[in-house]
Coordinates of C-alpha atoms in Angstrom, one line a residue:
M175 CA 11.8 -5.2 24.6
T176 CA 14.8 -5.0 23.0
R177 CA 15.8 -5.1 19.7
V178 CA 18.9 -6.6 18.5
T179 CA 19.9 -5.7 14.8
D180 CA 23.2 -5.0 15.9
V181 CA 23.7 -8.8 16.4
R182 CA 26.2 -9.8 14.2
T183 CA 25.8 -13.4 11.8
D184 CA 27.9 -14.9 9.5
A185 CA 25.2 -17.1 8.1
S186 CA 23.3 -17.4 4.9
V187 CA 20.3 -16.2 4.0
T188 CA 17.9 -16.6 1.3
V189 CA 15.3 -14.3 1.5
V190 CA 12.2 -15.9 -1.5
G191 CA 10.5 -12.6 -2.6
G192 CA 11.6 -9.2 -4.0
G193 CA 9.4 -6.8 -2.1
F194 CA 9.4 -3.9 0.2
G195 CA 9.4 -6.4 3.3
G196 CA 12.3 -8.7 1.7
L197 CA 14.5 -6.1 0.3
S198 CA 14.0 -4.2 4.1
A199 CA 15.0 -7.9 5.8
A200 CA 17.8 -8.2 3.3
C201 CA 19.3 -5.0 4.3
Y202 CA 19.1 -5.4 7.8
L203 CA 20.8 -8.9 7.7
A204 CA 23.5 -8.0 5.2
D205 CA 24.0 -5.0 7.3
A206 CA 24.5 -7.9 10.4
G207 CA 27.1 -9.6 8.4
A208 CA 24.8 -12.1 7.4
D209 CA 25.5 -13.4 3.6
V210 CA 22.4 -12.8 1.5
T211 CA 20.4 -13.1 -1.4
V212 CA 17.4 -12.8 -2.7
V213 CA 15.6 -14.7 -5.2
E214 CA 12.6 -12.7 -6.8
K215 CA 9.9 -14.8 -9.3
N216 CA 9.5 -12.0 -11.7
D217 CA 12.1 -10.0 -13.6
Q218 CA 11.6 -7.0 -11.8
V219 CA 12.3 -6.6 -8.0
G220 CA 9.5 -4.4 -5.6
G221 CA 6.9 -7.0 -5.9
R222 CA 3.2 -5.3 -6.1
A223 CA 5.4 -2.3 -6.9
S224 CA 6.3 -3.2 -10.0
R225 CA 6.9 -0.8 -13.1
L226 CA 5.1 -1.1 -16.8
E227 CA 6.9 0.8 -19.5
A228 CA 5.7 1.1 -23.0
E229 CA 5.2 3.3 -25.8
G230 CA 7.0 6.1 -23.9
F231 CA 4.4 5.6 -21.0
R232 CA 5.7 4.3 -17.4
F233 CA 3.1 3.2 -14.9
D234 CA 4.0 2.2 -11.1
M235 CA 2.1 -1.0 -11.4
G236 CA 1.3 -1.1 -7.9
P237 CA 1.4 1.5 -4.7
S238 CA 1.0 5.2 -5.6
W239 CA 1.0 7.2 -2.5
Y240 CA 4.1 8.2 -0.6
L241 CA 2.9 8.5 2.7
M242 CA 4.3 8.4 6.3
P243 CA 7.5 9.8 5.4
D244 CA 8.7 9.5 8.7
V245 CA 9.3 5.8 8.4
F246 CA 11.4 5.8 5.3
E247 CA 14.1 8.2 7.1
R248 CA 13.9 5.8 9.8
F249 CA 14.8 3.1 7.5
F250 CA 17.5 4.6 5.6
G251 CA 18.4 6.0 8.7
H252 CA 19.2 2.4 10.2
F253 CA 22.3 2.3 7.7
G254 CA 23.6 6.0 8.0
R255 CA 21.7 7.0 5.2
D256 CA 18.5 9.2 4.3
P257 CA 16.0 9.1 1.5
G258 CA 17.3 12.8 0.0
D259 CA 20.6 10.7 -0.6
Y260 CA 18.2 9.0 -3.6
Y261 CA 15.2 11.0 -4.0
D262 CA 13.5 14.2 -3.4
L263 CA 10.3 14.4 -1.8
E264 CA 7.3 16.7 -3.6
R265 CA 4.6 17.7 -1.4
L266 CA 1.2 17.3 -3.6
D267 CA -1.4 20.4 -3.4
P268 CA -4.2 19.3 -3.4
H269 CA -3.4 15.9 -1.5
Y270 CA -5.8 14.3 -3.7
R271 CA -9.4 15.5 -5.0
I272 CA -12.4 13.5 -4.8
F273 CA -15.8 13.5 -6.6
F274 CA -18.8 12.8 -4.6
K275 CA -21.2 11.6 -7.3
G276 CA -24.4 13.2 -7.5
E277 CA -28.1 11.7 -9.1
G278 CA -28.1 14.5 -11.9
E279 CA -27.1 14.6 -15.0
P280 CA -23.6 14.0 -16.4
A281 CA -20.9 15.8 -15.5
T282 CA -19.4 18.3 -18.1
D283 CA -15.9 20.1 -17.6
G284 CA -15.4 18.1 -14.0
G285 CA -18.8 20.0 -13.4
V286 CA -17.2 23.3 -12.2
A287 CA -16.8 26.3 -14.4
T288 CA -13.4 26.2 -15.3
T289 CA -11.3 29.6 -14.3
S290 CA -9.4 30.8 -17.7
G291 CA -6.1 30.2 -18.5
S292 CA -6.2 27.5 -15.3
D293 CA -4.3 24.5 -16.4
D294 CA -5.9 22.3 -13.7
G295 CA -9.6 23.5 -14.5
G296 CA -9.9 26.3 -11.8
F297 CA -11.5 24.4 -8.9
E298 CA -11.6 25.7 -5.7
N299 CA -11.9 23.9 -3.1
R300 CA -15.1 22.7 -3.1
R301 CA -17.5 23.2 -5.9
P302 CA -20.9 21.8 -7.0
L303 CA -21.0 19.3 -10.0
D304 CA -23.6 19.9 -12.5
G305 CA -24.8 16.5 -12.8
G306 CA -26.1 16.9 -8.5
G307 CA -23.1 15.5 -6.8
E308 CA -19.7 17.8 -6.1
V309 CA -16.2 18.1 -6.0
V310 CA -13.7 19.0 -3.1
D311 CA -10.2 19.0 -2.8
V312 CA -8.3 18.0 0.4
A313 CA -5.7 20.6 0.4
A314 CA -1.9 20.6 1.6
D315 CA -2.6 23.1 4.4
R316 CA -4.7 22.0 7.4
A317 CA -6.4 25.4 7.9
T318 CA -7.7 25.5 4.0
N319 CA -9.1 21.7 5.2
R320 CA -10.7 22.8 8.6
E321 CA -12.7 25.3 6.9
L322 CA -13.6 22.8 3.9
F323 CA -15.2 20.6 6.8
E324 CA -16.6 23.6 8.2
S325 CA -18.7 24.2 4.8
I326 CA -20.1 20.9 4.5
E327 CA -21.2 20.3 7.9
P328 CA -21.7 23.4 10.9
G329 CA -19.1 22.5 13.6
A330 CA -17.2 20.1 11.9
G331 CA -14.2 22.7 11.8
E332 CA -13.7 21.9 15.6
A333 CA -14.3 18.2 15.5
F334 CA -11.6 18.2 12.4
D335 CA -9.3 19.4 15.2
D336 CA -10.5 17.2 17.5
Y337 CA -10.2 14.2 15.5
L338 CA -6.6 15.0 13.8
A339 CA -5.3 15.8 17.8
T340 CA -6.4 12.0 18.4
S341 CA -5.4 10.4 15.4
E342 CA -1.9 12.3 16.2
S343 CA -1.7 10.5 19.7
H344 CA -3.0 7.4 18.6
Y345 CA 0.0 7.5 15.9
G346 CA 3.1 8.3 17.8
T347 CA 1.3 5.4 20.9
A348 CA 0.8 2.8 18.1
M349 CA 4.2 3.3 16.1
E350 CA 6.0 3.7 19.4
K351 CA 4.2 0.6 21.3
F352 CA 2.9 -1.4 18.6
V353 CA 4.4 -0.9 15.2
Y354 CA 8.0 -0.4 15.4
E355 CA 7.8 -3.2 18.3
D356 CA 7.5 -6.5 17.2
R357 CA 4.6 -8.3 19.3
S358 CA 3.7 -11.2 17.5
R359 CA 4.1 -13.5 20.5
L360 CA 1.3 -13.7 23.5
R361 CA 4.3 -13.0 26.4
D362 CA 5.2 -9.6 24.0
W363 CA 2.0 -8.2 25.3
V364 CA 3.2 -8.9 29.1
D365 CA 4.5 -5.7 29.4
L366 CA 4.6 -2.1 30.9
D367 CA 4.3 -0.7 27.9
V368 CA 1.4 -2.2 26.9
M369 CA -0.4 -1.7 30.0
T370 CA 0.6 2.4 29.7
A371 CA -0.8 2.2 26.0
A372 CA -4.0 0.6 26.5
P373 CA -5.9 3.0 26.1
V374 CA -5.2 3.0 22.4
G375 CA -5.2 -0.7 22.7
L376 CA -8.7 -0.5 23.3
K377 CA -9.7 1.2 19.9
L378 CA -9.6 -2.6 18.4
T379 CA -12.9 -3.0 19.9
R380 CA -14.6 -0.6 17.9
S381 CA -15.2 -0.1 14.0
M382 CA -13.6 3.1 12.0
Q383 CA -17.3 3.4 11.3
G384 CA -18.5 3.8 15.2
H385 CA -15.1 6.1 15.8
V386 CA -15.8 8.8 13.1
S387 CA -19.4 8.7 13.3
K388 CA -19.1 10.3 16.7
Y389 CA -17.4 13.2 15.3
F390 CA -18.8 13.3 11.7
E391 CA -22.8 13.1 10.7
N392 CA -22.1 14.1 6.9
P393 CA -21.4 11.2 4.8
K394 CA -18.9 12.8 2.8
L395 CA -17.0 13.7 5.9
Q396 CA -17.5 10.3 7.2
Q397 CA -15.4 8.9 3.9
I398 CA -12.8 11.3 3.5
M399 CA -11.8 10.2 7.0
Q400 CA -12.4 6.6 5.9
Y401 CA -10.9 6.0 2.3
T402 CA -7.5 5.0 3.5
L403 CA -8.7 2.2 4.8
V404 CA -8.7 0.7 1.4
F405 CA -4.9 1.2 1.7
L406 CA -5.2 -1.1 4.6
G407 CA -7.5 -3.4 2.9
G408 CA -10.4 -3.0 5.0
S409 CA -13.8 -1.3 5.1
P410 CA -15.2 1.2 7.9
G411 CA -17.4 -1.4 9.4
N412 CA -14.2 -4.3 9.6
T413 CA -11.5 -2.3 10.7
P414 CA -10.3 -1.6 13.8
A415 CA -10.8 2.1 15.1
L416 CA -7.2 2.1 15.8
Y417 CA -6.3 3.0 12.4
N418 CA -7.9 6.6 13.2
M419 CA -4.3 7.4 12.8
M420 CA -4.1 7.1 9.0
S421 CA -5.6 10.6 9.3
H422 CA -2.7 12.1 11.1
V423 CA -0.6 10.7 8.2
D424 CA -3.1 12.0 5.8
F425 CA -4.0 15.7 7.2
N426 CA -0.6 16.2 9.0
L427 CA 2.3 14.4 7.3
G428 CA 1.4 15.1 4.0
V429 CA 1.1 13.0 0.7
Y430 CA 4.0 13.1 -1.5
Y431 CA 5.9 12.3 -4.9
P432 CA 9.3 11.2 -5.1
V433 CA 11.4 12.5 -7.8
A434 CA 14.9 10.5 -8.2
N435 CA 17.9 12.8 -7.8
S436 CA 20.8 9.8 -7.7
P437 CA 21.6 7.7 -10.7
A438 CA 21.2 5.0 -8.2
T439 CA 17.4 6.1 -9.0
G440 CA 17.2 6.9 -12.8
A441 CA 18.2 10.5 -12.3
P442 CA 21.2 11.7 -15.0
A443 CA 24.1 12.3 -13.6
A444 CA 24.6 16.1 -14.6
D445 CA 21.1 16.4 -12.3
A446 CA 22.1 14.6 -9.1
D447 CA 25.0 17.1 -9.1
D448 CA 23.3 20.2 -9.8
G449 CA 21.3 19.8 -6.8
G450 CA 18.6 21.6 -8.8
D451 CA 14.8 21.7 -7.7
E452 CA 13.8 21.3 -11.0
T453 CA 12.3 17.7 -11.9
G454 CA 13.8 18.0 -15.5
D455 CA 14.1 14.8 -16.8
R456 CA 14.2 13.0 -13.5
P457 CA 11.9 10.4 -13.5
G458 CA 9.5 9.9 -10.0
G459 CA 6.6 7.1 -8.7
I460 CA 7.5 4.8 -6.5
G461 CA 9.7 2.7 -8.8
V462 CA 12.6 5.2 -7.8
V463 CA 11.8 4.3 -3.8
V464 CA 11.9 0.7 -5.2
D465 CA 16.0 1.5 -7.0
A466 CA 16.9 3.1 -4.0
V467 CA 16.2 0.2 -1.4
V468 CA 17.8 -2.3 -4.1
D469 CA 20.7 0.4 -4.4
L470 CA 21.3 0.1 -0.6
A471 CA 21.6 -3.6 -0.2
E472 CA 23.7 -4.2 -2.7
R473 CA 26.0 -1.7 -1.3
L474 CA 25.4 -3.9 1.6
G475 CA 26.1 -7.2 -0.1
V476 CA 23.1 -8.7 -1.0
D477 CA 23.0 -10.4 -4.2
F478 CA 20.0 -10.5 -6.2
A479 CA 18.7 -13.8 -8.3
T480 CA 15.8 -12.6 -10.9
G481 CA 13.4 -14.5 -12.6
S482 CA 13.8 -17.2 -10.6
P483 CA 10.3 -18.4 -9.3
V484 CA 11.3 -21.4 -6.0
A485 CA 9.1 -24.2 -6.1
E486 CA 10.3 -25.9 -2.9
I487 CA 11.6 -24.7 0.4
T488 CA 12.5 -27.7 2.5
R489 CA 14.0 -28.2 6.0
R490 CA 17.5 -30.3 5.6
K491 CA 19.4 -31.7 8.6
S492 CA 21.9 -28.8 8.3
G493 CA 20.0 -25.3 6.7
F494 CA 17.5 -25.9 4.2
S495 CA 17.4 -26.4 0.6
V496 CA 15.6 -23.8 -1.8
V497 CA 15.1 -24.7 -5.2
T498 CA 13.9 -22.6 -8.1
A499 CA 11.8 -23.8 -11.3
D500 CA 14.7 -24.3 -13.4
G501 CA 16.6 -26.8 -11.0
T502 CA 18.6 -24.5 -9.1
E503 CA 19.3 -25.4 -5.3
R504 CA 20.5 -23.2 -2.8
R505 CA 21.8 -24.6 0.7
P506 CA 21.0 -21.7 3.0
D507 CA 21.5 -21.9 6.8
R508 CA 18.4 -19.2 7.3
V509 CA 15.2 -18.6 4.8
V510 CA 13.3 -15.5 4.9
V511 CA 9.9 -15.8 3.2
N512 CA 8.5 -12.6 1.5
A513 CA 6.2 -14.6 -0.9
D514 CA 2.8 -15.0 -0.5
Y515 CA 2.8 -16.7 2.6
A516 CA -0.1 -18.7 2.1
H517 CA 1.2 -19.8 -1.2
A518 CA 4.5 -20.8 0.6
E519 CA 3.1 -22.9 3.2
Q520 CA 0.5 -24.7 1.1
E521 CA 2.6 -25.0 -2.5
L522 CA 6.4 -24.6 -1.7
M523 CA 6.6 -26.3 1.8
P524 CA 5.9 -29.9 2.5
E525 CA 3.1 -30.6 5.1
H526 CA 5.0 -31.6 8.2
E527 CA 6.5 -28.3 7.8
R528 CA 3.6 -26.2 7.4
Q529 CA 1.9 -23.8 10.6
Y530 CA -1.2 -23.8 9.1
D531 CA -3.2 -26.3 7.2
A532 CA -6.0 -25.5 4.1
D533 CA -8.9 -24.7 6.2
Y534 CA -6.6 -21.8 8.6
W535 CA -6.3 -20.1 5.1
D536 CA -9.7 -20.6 3.6
D537 CA -11.2 -18.6 6.6
R538 CA -8.8 -15.9 6.4
T539 CA -10.5 -12.4 5.3
Y540 CA -8.3 -11.3 2.2
A541 CA -7.7 -7.5 1.4
P542 CA -9.2 -6.8 -2.0
S543 CA -8.5 -7.5 -4.9
A544 CA -8.7 -5.0 -8.3
Y545 CA -9.6 -4.3 -11.6
L546 CA -7.0 -1.9 -13.2
L547 CA -6.5 -0.1 -16.5
Y548 CA -3.1 1.3 -17.0
L549 CA -4.3 4.2 -20.0
G550 CA -1.9 6.5 -22.2
V551 CA -4.1 9.1 -23.3
E552 CA -3.9 12.1 -25.5
G553 CA -3.9 15.7 -24.4
D554 CA -4.4 16.8 -20.8
V555 CA -7.3 16.2 -18.2
P556 CA -7.7 18.9 -16.6
E557 CA -10.7 17.6 -14.9
L558 CA -8.6 15.7 -12.4
A559 CA -5.6 16.1 -10.0
H560 CA -2.8 13.3 -9.5
H561 CA -4.9 11.6 -6.7
T562 CA -8.4 11.3 -7.4
L563 CA -11.2 9.5 -5.8
V564 CA -14.6 9.1 -7.4
L565 CA -17.4 7.8 -4.9
P566 CA -21.0 7.1 -4.6
D567 CA -23.0 8.5 -2.2
D568 CA -23.3 5.2 -0.4
W569 CA -20.5 3.2 -0.3
D570 CA -21.2 0.6 2.0
P571 CA -23.0 -1.5 -1.2
H572 CA -19.7 -1.3 -3.3
F573 CA -18.1 -3.0 0.6
D574 CA -20.5 -5.4 0.7
Q575 CA -19.8 -6.6 -2.6
I576 CA -16.4 -6.9 -1.7
F577 CA -16.5 -8.6 1.8
D578 CA -20.0 -10.0 2.1
D579 CA -21.5 -11.5 -0.7
P580 CA -18.4 -11.2 -3.3
E581 CA -19.6 -10.0 -7.0
W582 CA -18.7 -7.1 -9.6
P583 CA -19.7 -3.8 -7.7
D584 CA -23.1 -2.2 -8.8
E585 CA -21.9 0.8 -7.7
P586 CA -18.3 1.3 -7.5
A587 CA -16.1 3.9 -5.5
Y588 CA -12.9 4.2 -7.4
Y589 CA -8.8 5.9 -7.5
L590 CA -7.8 7.7 -10.4
C591 CA -4.1 8.2 -10.6
V592 CA -2.7 10.6 -13.0
P593 CA 1.1 11.0 -12.2
S594 CA 2.0 12.9 -15.2
K595 CA 0.3 15.8 -13.3
T596 CA 3.7 15.8 -11.5
D597 CA 6.2 14.1 -13.4
D598 CA 6.7 14.7 -16.9
T599 CA 8.8 11.5 -18.0
V600 CA 6.1 9.3 -17.4
A601 CA 4.2 10.2 -20.8
P602 CA 5.4 11.5 -23.9
E603 CA 5.1 15.3 -24.9
G604 CA 1.3 15.7 -25.5
H605 CA 0.0 13.0 -23.3
S606 CA -1.4 12.0 -19.7
N607 CA -0.6 8.9 -18.0
L608 CA -3.3 7.8 -16.2
F609 CA -4.4 4.6 -14.6
V610 CA -7.7 3.4 -13.1
L611 CA -8.0 1.5 -9.7
V612 CA -11.2 -0.2 -8.7
P613 CA -11.3 -2.3 -5.6
V614 CA -13.1 -5.8 -6.3
A615 CA -13.7 -8.9 -4.3
P616 CA -10.9 -11.8 -4.4
G617 CA -11.4 -14.8 -5.7
L618 CA -13.9 -13.1 -8.5
D619 CA -13.9 -14.6 -11.8
D620 CA -12.7 -11.9 -14.2
G621 CA -12.9 -13.7 -17.5
P622 CA -12.4 -11.4 -20.7
E623 CA -15.9 -10.7 -21.4
L624 CA -17.0 -9.8 -17.8
R625 CA -13.3 -7.7 -18.4
E626 CA -14.9 -6.0 -21.4
R627 CA -18.4 -4.9 -19.7
F628 CA -16.0 -3.8 -16.4
R629 CA -14.3 -1.9 -18.6
E630 CA -17.5 -0.5 -20.6
R631 CA -19.1 0.3 -17.5
I632 CA -15.7 2.1 -15.5
L633 CA -14.9 4.4 -18.8
D634 CA -19.0 5.1 -18.5
D635 CA -18.8 6.3 -14.7
V636 CA -15.3 8.5 -15.4
A637 CA -17.2 10.3 -17.9
D638 CA -20.1 10.4 -16.3
S639 CA -18.9 11.4 -12.7
T640 CA -15.6 13.5 -13.6
G641 CA -16.4 15.1 -17.1
T642 CA -13.3 13.3 -18.2
D643 CA -14.3 11.0 -21.5
L644 CA -11.3 8.9 -22.1
R645 CA -12.8 6.9 -24.9
D646 CA -11.5 8.2 -28.4
R647 CA -7.9 9.4 -26.8
I648 CA -6.4 5.6 -25.0
V649 CA -3.2 5.3 -27.5
F650 CA -1.8 2.8 -25.1
E651 CA -3.9 0.6 -22.6
E652 CA -3.3 -2.7 -20.6
E653 CA -5.7 -4.3 -17.8
F654 CA -4.3 -6.5 -14.5
C655 CA -6.9 -7.8 -12.7
V656 CA -7.9 -10.6 -9.9
S657 CA -6.4 -13.4 -12.4
D658 CA -3.4 -11.5 -13.0
F659 CA -2.2 -10.8 -9.1
G660 CA -2.6 -15.1 -8.5
E661 CA -0.4 -15.5 -11.7
R662 CA 2.4 -12.6 -11.1
Y663 CA 2.5 -12.6 -7.2
N664 CA 0.8 -16.6 -6.7
A665 CA -1.5 -14.2 -4.6
T666 CA -4.5 -15.9 -2.8
D667 CA -7.6 -15.3 -4.1
G668 CA -5.6 -12.8 -6.4
T669 CA -5.7 -10.1 -3.8
A670 CA -4.0 -6.8 -4.4
L671 CA -2.7 -6.7 -0.7
G672 CA -2.5 -9.9 1.7
L673 CA -4.5 -10.5 4.6
A674 CA -7.2 -7.6 5.8
H675 CA -6.8 -5.6 8.9
T676 CA -10.1 -6.8 10.7
L677 CA -10.2 -7.5 14.6
R678 CA -9.3 -10.9 14.4
Q679 CA -6.4 -10.1 11.9
T680 CA -4.5 -7.6 14.0
A681 CA -1.5 -7.3 16.1
I682 CA -0.9 -11.0 17.7
L683 CA -3.9 -12.4 15.5
R684 CA -1.7 -12.1 12.1
P685 CA 0.3 -14.9 11.0
P686 CA 3.9 -14.9 12.7
N687 CA 7.1 -13.8 11.2
R688 CA 9.0 -16.5 12.7
S689 CA 7.6 -20.3 11.5
K690 CA 6.2 -21.9 14.9
A691 CA 6.7 -25.9 12.9
V692 CA 10.4 -25.2 11.5
D693 CA 13.5 -23.5 13.3
G694 CA 15.4 -21.3 11.0
L695 CA 12.0 -20.5 8.8
Y696 CA 11.1 -16.5 8.9
F697 CA 8.0 -14.9 6.8
T698 CA 8.0 -10.7 6.5
G699 CA 5.7 -9.0 4.6
S700 CA 1.8 -7.8 4.5
F701 CA 0.5 -11.0 5.8
T702 CA 2.6 -10.5 8.9
T703 CA 2.9 -7.8 11.4
P704 CA 2.5 -5.0 11.2
G705 CA 0.8 -5.2 8.3
I706 CA -0.3 -4.1 4.9
G707 CA 1.2 -1.1 2.7
V708 CA 5.2 -0.1 1.9
P709 CA 5.7 1.7 5.3
M710 CA 4.5 -1.5 7.3
C711 CA 6.0 -3.9 5.1
L712 CA 9.6 -2.2 5.5
I713 CA 9.3 -2.5 9.4
S714 CA 7.9 -5.8 9.0
G715 CA 11.4 -6.6 7.1
Q716 CA 13.0 -5.2 10.5
H717 CA 10.6 -7.1 12.4
T718 CA 11.8 -10.5 10.9
A719 CA 15.5 -10.0 10.8
D720 CA 15.7 -8.6 14.6
A721 CA 13.6 -12.8 15.2
L722 CA 16.4 -14.1 13.2
L723 CA 19.0 -11.9 14.9
R724 CA 18.0 -13.1 18.1
D725 CA 18.0 -16.5 17.7
E726 CA 21.3 -16.6 16.2
R727 CA 22.2 -15.2 19.6
V728 CA 20.3 -17.8 21.3
D729 CA 22.1 -20.5 19.2

């Protein structure tokens, strides 16, 4: 399949929604000569990668892990630039910390004896919790992680090597043949490249749980190899084994934190000129990546209209009518939708221009929503790392309560992010910036009383499982949950991510980026191929631009 992003066009294009998919498509199309305007509902662009700033604290409200650096290099490289033109990457070590809950007494001091003078609680690679569980650090060094696996299960060190070799091979093949190549139509799969990659494609027929259990018996090791499934909006039982490639992303490619080095991403001009290594007062986080892409888009000629929710998208005899809530009408030649796919079809378009009916969308499996607490906390939190996971011995009931019998989880698995461990700019001096994310079922009732009860439960669990009691130290707090995702992002059922990567919603089985009902209408983002996550949405933007430009060439 030939990419045609070198095709030139003078078409006018309105991109509805300023998430990473829409920003990416806007860049590729503007680079091809199109007159592009991004129309965004909220006052910030970035979609779920919004920022919350209050009382000296700054939070990334959505994505907080910088993974797959090769995808960002490829994206910026297309335009003759490099991520380093905008931000530096600090590799986190540990990549993340995991508290495996025990059945004993609550943990104190993280359940781990501290080392005198240590700022981080003196954690070793693996230590017992005094509450009966244990805590492990997944390091930036692969050899250290191999030793960790071997210490948990004899023989798991060799299995770790074998697993990562397979993961790396699958990553290379999948990215080249199935991710960077858009195969959203059946005819795209009748290709020699697909045939040669068939052994990897067959991994679609097995679940991740079945795949991982062939390598590791210990449940903790299985959880370490599968926690990234939450980023894909799935569970071990419903996500295809092809996504074992995420372990290559984790253990080999690394986990990073972006730090601004350019005024375009918030760095003071003096720091940008110095080229020094110290982060100083340079901001960091996924928000600086949004800034970088926006700066690139503006340099390419993209216009932005924020605070402009779209109320209607309609095909006209010549081009389209895109009407915002304030009555402003745009008449572009083409439209790219980066808004929630189901919302756009069901709420913004007339019935005869929809590809799918309500039953289709009701029958989809949506990725989890989330209960989020953004907390400004007095003092340090030495027990926690920049990225921390808290996992029960058996996480299957939590996944069941997301996908099978939706309800608030009884024994939640959750994630804690403390960017102030790495970045001094995200909190006032003497304070910590922390957010808690608990995956929950989309569509849950999340009224005030339910939220309050769950808040109390989670703060109790954080204290009991990690030894970090936050209650009397919180100086700023804001929560975000199912209904907020629906209100802020028009997210179907309040999903935090989009369509889950289940077997029946992977590759060609995801909704297409080219409308089957209306010529000149395209979609991008986490509902389409290749799927969920910031890197995938960047690639989705190119797929959508390619589709539009291929059609321009035909016209």
